[in-house]
Coordinates of C-alpha atoms in Angstrom, one line a residue:
M12 CA 13.7 16.1 19.2
S13 CA 15.7 12.4 18.5
V14 CA 13.5 9.7 16.5
A15 CA 12.8 6.2 17.4
L16 CA 14.6 3.9 14.4
A17 CA 14.5 0.6 12.7
Q18 CA 16.6 -1.8 12.0
S19 CA 17.0 -4.3 8.9
V20 CA 15.7 -7.7 8.9
S21 CA 15.8 -10.0 6.2
V22 CA 12.7 -12.1 7.8
L23 CA 9.7 -10.9 9.6
P24 CA 9.6 -11.3 13.0
S25 CA 7.0 -14.0 14.4
G26 CA 5.2 -14.3 17.9
E27 CA 3.0 -12.7 20.4
G28 CA 2.7 -9.3 20.4
W29 CA 4.1 -7.9 16.8
W30 CA 2.3 -5.0 15.0
F31 CA 3.0 -4.4 11.5
E32 CA 2.5 -1.2 9.2
P33 CA 3.2 -0.7 5.5
K34 CA 6.7 1.6 5.2
L35 CA 6.0 4.3 2.6
D36 CA 9.2 5.2 0.5
G37 CA 9.8 9.2 1.5
H38 CA 11.2 11.3 4.3
R39 CA 11.2 10.8 7.6
T40 CA 9.4 13.9 9.4
V41 CA 7.8 15.1 12.5
L42 CA 5.5 17.2 12.7
W43 CA 5.0 20.2 15.4
R44 CA 1.5 21.9 15.7
E45 CA 2.4 24.9 18.0
E46 CA 0.5 28.1 18.9
G47 CA 0.6 30.0 16.0
G48 CA 1.5 27.5 13.6
V49 CA 3.0 23.8 12.8
R50 CA 6.8 22.9 12.2
L51 CA 8.3 20.2 10.3
Q52 CA 11.4 18.5 11.4
S53 CA 13.9 15.8 9.2
R54 CA 15.0 12.6 11.4
A55 CA 18.2 14.7 11.5
G56 CA 16.7 17.6 13.4
R57 CA 16.6 20.2 10.9
D58 CA 13.2 22.5 10.2
V59 CA 11.8 21.7 6.6
T60 CA 8.8 23.6 6.8
S61 CA 9.5 25.3 3.9
A62 CA 9.8 22.3 1.5
W63 CA 6.7 20.4 3.0
A64 CA 4.9 23.9 3.3
D65 CA 1.4 22.1 2.1
L66 CA 1.5 19.8 4.9
A67 CA 2.2 22.7 7.0
R68 CA -1.0 24.3 5.8
A69 CA -2.7 21.3 6.7
A70 CA -1.7 20.6 9.5
L71 CA -3.5 23.4 11.5
R72 CA -6.5 21.5 11.2
L73 CA -4.6 19.1 14.1
P74 CA -5.2 20.3 18.2
V75 CA -2.5 22.5 19.7
G76 CA 0.4 20.6 21.4
S77 CA -0.2 17.3 18.7
V78 CA 3.5 16.3 18.2
V79 CA 2.8 13.2 15.3
D80 CA 6.2 11.5 13.6
G81 CA 5.9 9.7 10.4
E82 CA 6.9 9.9 6.4
A83 CA 6.5 13.0 4.0
V84 CA 5.3 11.1 0.3
I85 CA 4.8 12.0 -2.8
Y86 CA 2.7 10.4 -5.2
V87 CA 3.3 10.7 -9.1
D88 CA 1.0 8.7 -11.5
G89 CA -1.1 7.0 -8.2
R90 CA 2.4 5.6 -7.3
I91 CA 4.8 6.6 -4.6
D92 CA 8.0 8.1 -5.9
F93 CA 10.8 8.4 -3.6
S94 CA 13.2 10.6 -5.7
A95 CA 10.0 13.0 -6.2
A96 CA 9.9 13.3 -2.2
Q97 CA 14.0 13.7 -2.1
G98 CA 13.9 16.1 -4.8
R99 CA 11.1 18.2 -2.9
A100 CA 13.0 18.0 0.5
A101 CA 16.1 19.6 -1.2
S102 CA 14.5 22.4 -2.6
S103 CA 14.4 26.0 -2.0
P104 CA 11.6 27.5 -0.6
A105 CA 10.4 28.9 -3.9
R106 CA 11.1 25.9 -6.4
A107 CA 9.1 23.4 -3.4
A108 CA 6.3 25.6 -4.1
R109 CA 6.4 24.6 -7.8
L110 CA 6.9 21.6 -7.5
A111 CA 3.9 21.3 -4.6
A112 CA 2.0 22.4 -7.1
R113 CA 2.5 19.7 -9.6
W114 CA 2.9 16.8 -7.2
P115 CA 1.4 17.7 -3.5
A116 CA 2.4 15.9 -0.6
S117 CA 0.9 13.7 1.8
F118 CA 1.8 13.0 5.5
A119 CA 2.1 9.5 6.6
A120 CA 1.1 9.1 10.4
W121 CA 2.5 6.1 12.5
D122 CA 3.2 7.2 15.5
L123 CA 2.1 10.1 18.3
L124 CA 4.6 11.5 20.5
S125 CA 2.5 14.3 22.2
H126 CA -0.8 14.9 22.8
P127 CA -2.8 18.0 23.1
D128 CA -4.4 17.0 26.6
A129 CA -2.0 13.9 27.8
G130 CA 1.0 15.6 26.8
D131 CA 4.4 13.6 26.0
V132 CA 3.2 9.8 25.4
R133 CA 6.6 8.4 24.6
A134 CA 6.5 6.5 27.9
R135 CA 3.0 4.8 26.9
P136 CA 3.2 1.6 24.6
Y137 CA 2.9 1.7 21.3
V138 CA -1.1 0.2 21.6
E139 CA -1.9 2.9 23.3
R140 CA 0.0 5.3 21.4
R141 CA -1.5 4.5 18.3
A142 CA -5.3 4.6 19.7
L143 CA -4.4 8.3 20.4
L144 CA -2.8 9.1 16.9
L145 CA -6.2 7.9 15.5
E146 CA -8.2 10.1 18.4
V147 CA -6.0 12.9 17.1
L148 CA -6.3 12.6 13.2
E149 CA -9.8 11.2 13.4
G150 CA -12.0 13.2 10.4
L151 CA -9.1 14.8 9.2
G152 CA -8.6 12.9 6.0
P153 CA -5.8 13.8 3.3
P154 CA -3.2 14.5 3.1
L155 CA -3.1 13.5 6.7
Q156 CA -3.7 10.0 7.1
V157 CA -2.4 7.2 9.2
V158 CA -0.7 4.1 8.1
P159 CA -2.6 0.8 8.6
A160 CA -1.2 -1.3 10.9
T161 CA -2.5 -4.8 12.4
D162 CA -1.2 -7.8 14.7
D163 CA -1.9 -10.3 12.3
R164 CA 1.7 -11.6 10.5
E165 CA -0.2 -13.3 7.6
V166 CA -2.0 -10.1 7.1
A167 CA 1.3 -8.5 6.8
L168 CA 2.5 -10.4 4.5
V169 CA 0.4 -10.2 1.7
W170 CA 0.7 -6.3 2.3
H171 CA 4.1 -7.1 1.6
E172 CA 3.4 -8.6 -1.4
L173 CA 0.6 -6.4 -2.9
L174 CA 1.4 -3.0 -1.6
R175 CA 4.8 -3.4 -3.7
E176 CA 3.7 -1.9 -7.1
Q177 CA 2.3 1.2 -5.3
G178 CA 6.0 2.5 -4.0
V179 CA 5.2 0.7 -0.6
E180 CA 9.0 0.2 0.7
G181 CA 8.3 -2.6 3.1
L182 CA 7.1 -3.3 6.3
V183 CA 7.7 -2.0 10.1
A184 CA 7.5 -4.5 13.2
K185 CA 6.8 -2.7 16.2
Q186 CA 5.8 -4.3 19.9
A187 CA 2.7 -3.7 21.4
L188 CA 4.0 -2.8 24.6
S189 CA 7.0 -1.0 23.4
T190 CA 8.0 2.5 24.6
Y191 CA 9.1 5.3 22.0
R192 CA 12.8 5.9 22.6
P193 CA 15.6 7.0 20.4
S194 CA 17.2 3.7 19.3
R195 CA 16.2 0.6 16.9
I196 CA 13.9 -0.6 18.6
W197 CA 11.8 -1.1 15.4
R198 CA 12.3 -3.9 12.7
K199 CA 12.0 -2.9 8.9
L200 CA 12.5 -5.5 6.4
R201 CA 12.6 -4.2 2.5
H202 CA 11.7 -5.5 -0.7
A203 CA 14.9 -3.2 -2.0
E204 CA 18.2 -5.0 -2.1
T205 CA 19.6 -2.4 0.1
V206 CA 22.0 -2.6 3.7
D207 CA 22.4 0.4 5.7
A208 CA 25.6 1.8 6.1
A209 CA 27.5 4.2 8.5
V210 CA 28.4 7.6 6.7
V211 CA 31.7 8.4 8.2
G212 CA 33.3 11.1 5.7
Y213 CA 33.3 12.4 2.4
T214 CA 35.4 13.5 -0.6
G215 CA 35.3 17.0 -2.5
P216 CA 33.9 20.5 -0.8
P217 CA 31.5 19.7 2.1
R218 CA 29.1 22.1 0.6
R219 CA 28.8 19.7 -2.4
P220 CA 30.2 16.4 -1.3
R221 CA 31.1 14.4 -4.4
T222 CA 31.4 10.8 -2.8
L223 CA 30.3 9.7 0.5
A224 CA 32.9 7.4 3.0
V225 CA 30.8 4.7 4.3
R226 CA 31.2 1.9 6.9
L227 CA 29.8 -1.3 5.8
P228 CA 28.2 -3.7 8.0
D229 CA 31.2 -6.1 7.4
G230 CA 33.4 -3.4 9.1
R231 CA 34.8 -2.1 5.6
T232 CA 35.0 1.6 4.7
V233 CA 34.7 2.4 1.1
L234 CA 33.9 5.2 -1.2
S235 CA 30.7 5.9 -2.8
R236 CA 30.5 6.4 -6.4
A237 CA 29.3 10.2 -7.1
V238 CA 26.3 10.9 -5.0
S239 CA 23.1 12.1 -6.3
A240 CA 22.3 16.1 -6.4
P241 CA 19.3 15.6 -3.8
V242 CA 22.0 13.2 -2.0
A243 CA 24.8 15.5 -2.1
T244 CA 22.5 19.0 -0.6
E245 CA 21.0 16.5 2.5
A246 CA 24.7 15.7 3.5
A247 CA 25.8 18.6 2.9
A248 CA 23.1 19.9 5.4
R249 CA 24.6 17.5 7.9
L250 CA 28.4 18.3 7.1
A251 CA 27.6 22.1 7.8
T252 CA 27.5 21.2 11.5
A253 CA 29.9 18.3 12.0
G254 CA 32.9 20.5 12.2
P255 CA 36.3 20.1 10.6
G256 CA 37.5 16.7 9.9
Q257 CA 40.6 14.8 9.3
T258 CA 42.3 13.0 6.6
A259 CA 41.3 9.3 6.8
R260 CA 41.8 6.3 4.7
T261 CA 39.6 3.6 3.1
D262 CA 40.4 0.1 3.4
S263 CA 41.4 0.5 -0.6
D264 CA 44.0 2.9 0.5
Q265 CA 41.5 6.1 -0.7
S266 CA 41.5 9.3 1.3
Y267 CA 38.8 10.9 2.4
T268 CA 38.1 13.8 5.1
A269 CA 36.7 11.6 8.2
V270 CA 33.8 13.1 10.2
E271 CA 30.9 12.5 12.7
T272 CA 27.9 12.6 10.4
G273 CA 25.1 10.7 12.8
L274 CA 23.8 10.0 8.9
L275 CA 23.1 6.4 7.9
A276 CA 23.1 5.7 4.2
E277 CA 20.9 3.0 2.4
V278 CA 23.8 1.6 0.0
L279 CA 22.5 -1.5 -3.0
A280 CA 23.5 -4.5 -1.4
G281 CA 24.5 -5.5 -4.9
T282 CA 27.4 -3.1 -4.9
T283 CA 29.3 -3.8 -1.3
R284 CA 31.5 -6.7 -2.3
H285 CA 33.3 -4.6 -4.5
A286 CA 35.7 -1.5 -3.8
T287 CA 33.1 1.5 -4.5
V288 CA 28.9 1.3 -3.6
T289 CA 26.2 3.0 -4.6
V290 CA 24.6 5.1 -1.8
A291 CA 20.9 4.5 -2.7
R292 CA 19.5 7.0 -0.2
L293 CA 20.3 8.7 3.3
R294 CA 18.6 8.0 6.6

């Protein structure tokens, strides 16, 4: 199932009809409660149930037919830790189980795509979907929780400042009457100084890419610095299905293998003036 996405903005939207939610810093996950079990899907469409088995077990309490969109997050010392979530997502089932024993995951739910009685609700307005989400998760408690939401922009801005120390990435703004569709229908205001860049290729072997070729918002194509092990593992999963690539060159004449990945990378904004960039994470 394709997921809705958010466009980064530098100012929180204002005016009638906007709702605001905290953006927790974790791994985007769609949770399916099916007959006989639970399935978790990454933003890229991969089955990640084994990496988040503790959430899958907790989600057995959901009514069959529920499909929930949200974020798998991990708290370390009372603070949301993206590195811990990234490490879990890239782990084997055995290692993920060991990590879960030390740092259990939580699921921050923010949208309902299918209701056990109403069926597919993606065509309904956001405010209706949220009401149904609250109904489905009512009484379940941690680790499955609905993110808070407000239609008061001033309250949202207070959240933006006060929740930063807890590891909250920023805010997401959604139109009250908007349907759920696979495009950049939301707006995201981040604390981090990052920009979104399209991943258009790599260097090194596809099973263990050394760097990623990214197309920056200004149109330049550059190579990243060496990516971290979790980023390499996540990228490799997508490269495995991208098919054979072609040799291409960046704007600074560096060679790379060009492929269509459909991936976005968060790139540290302070590095984009230079020939290489730093990939903070994949989206």
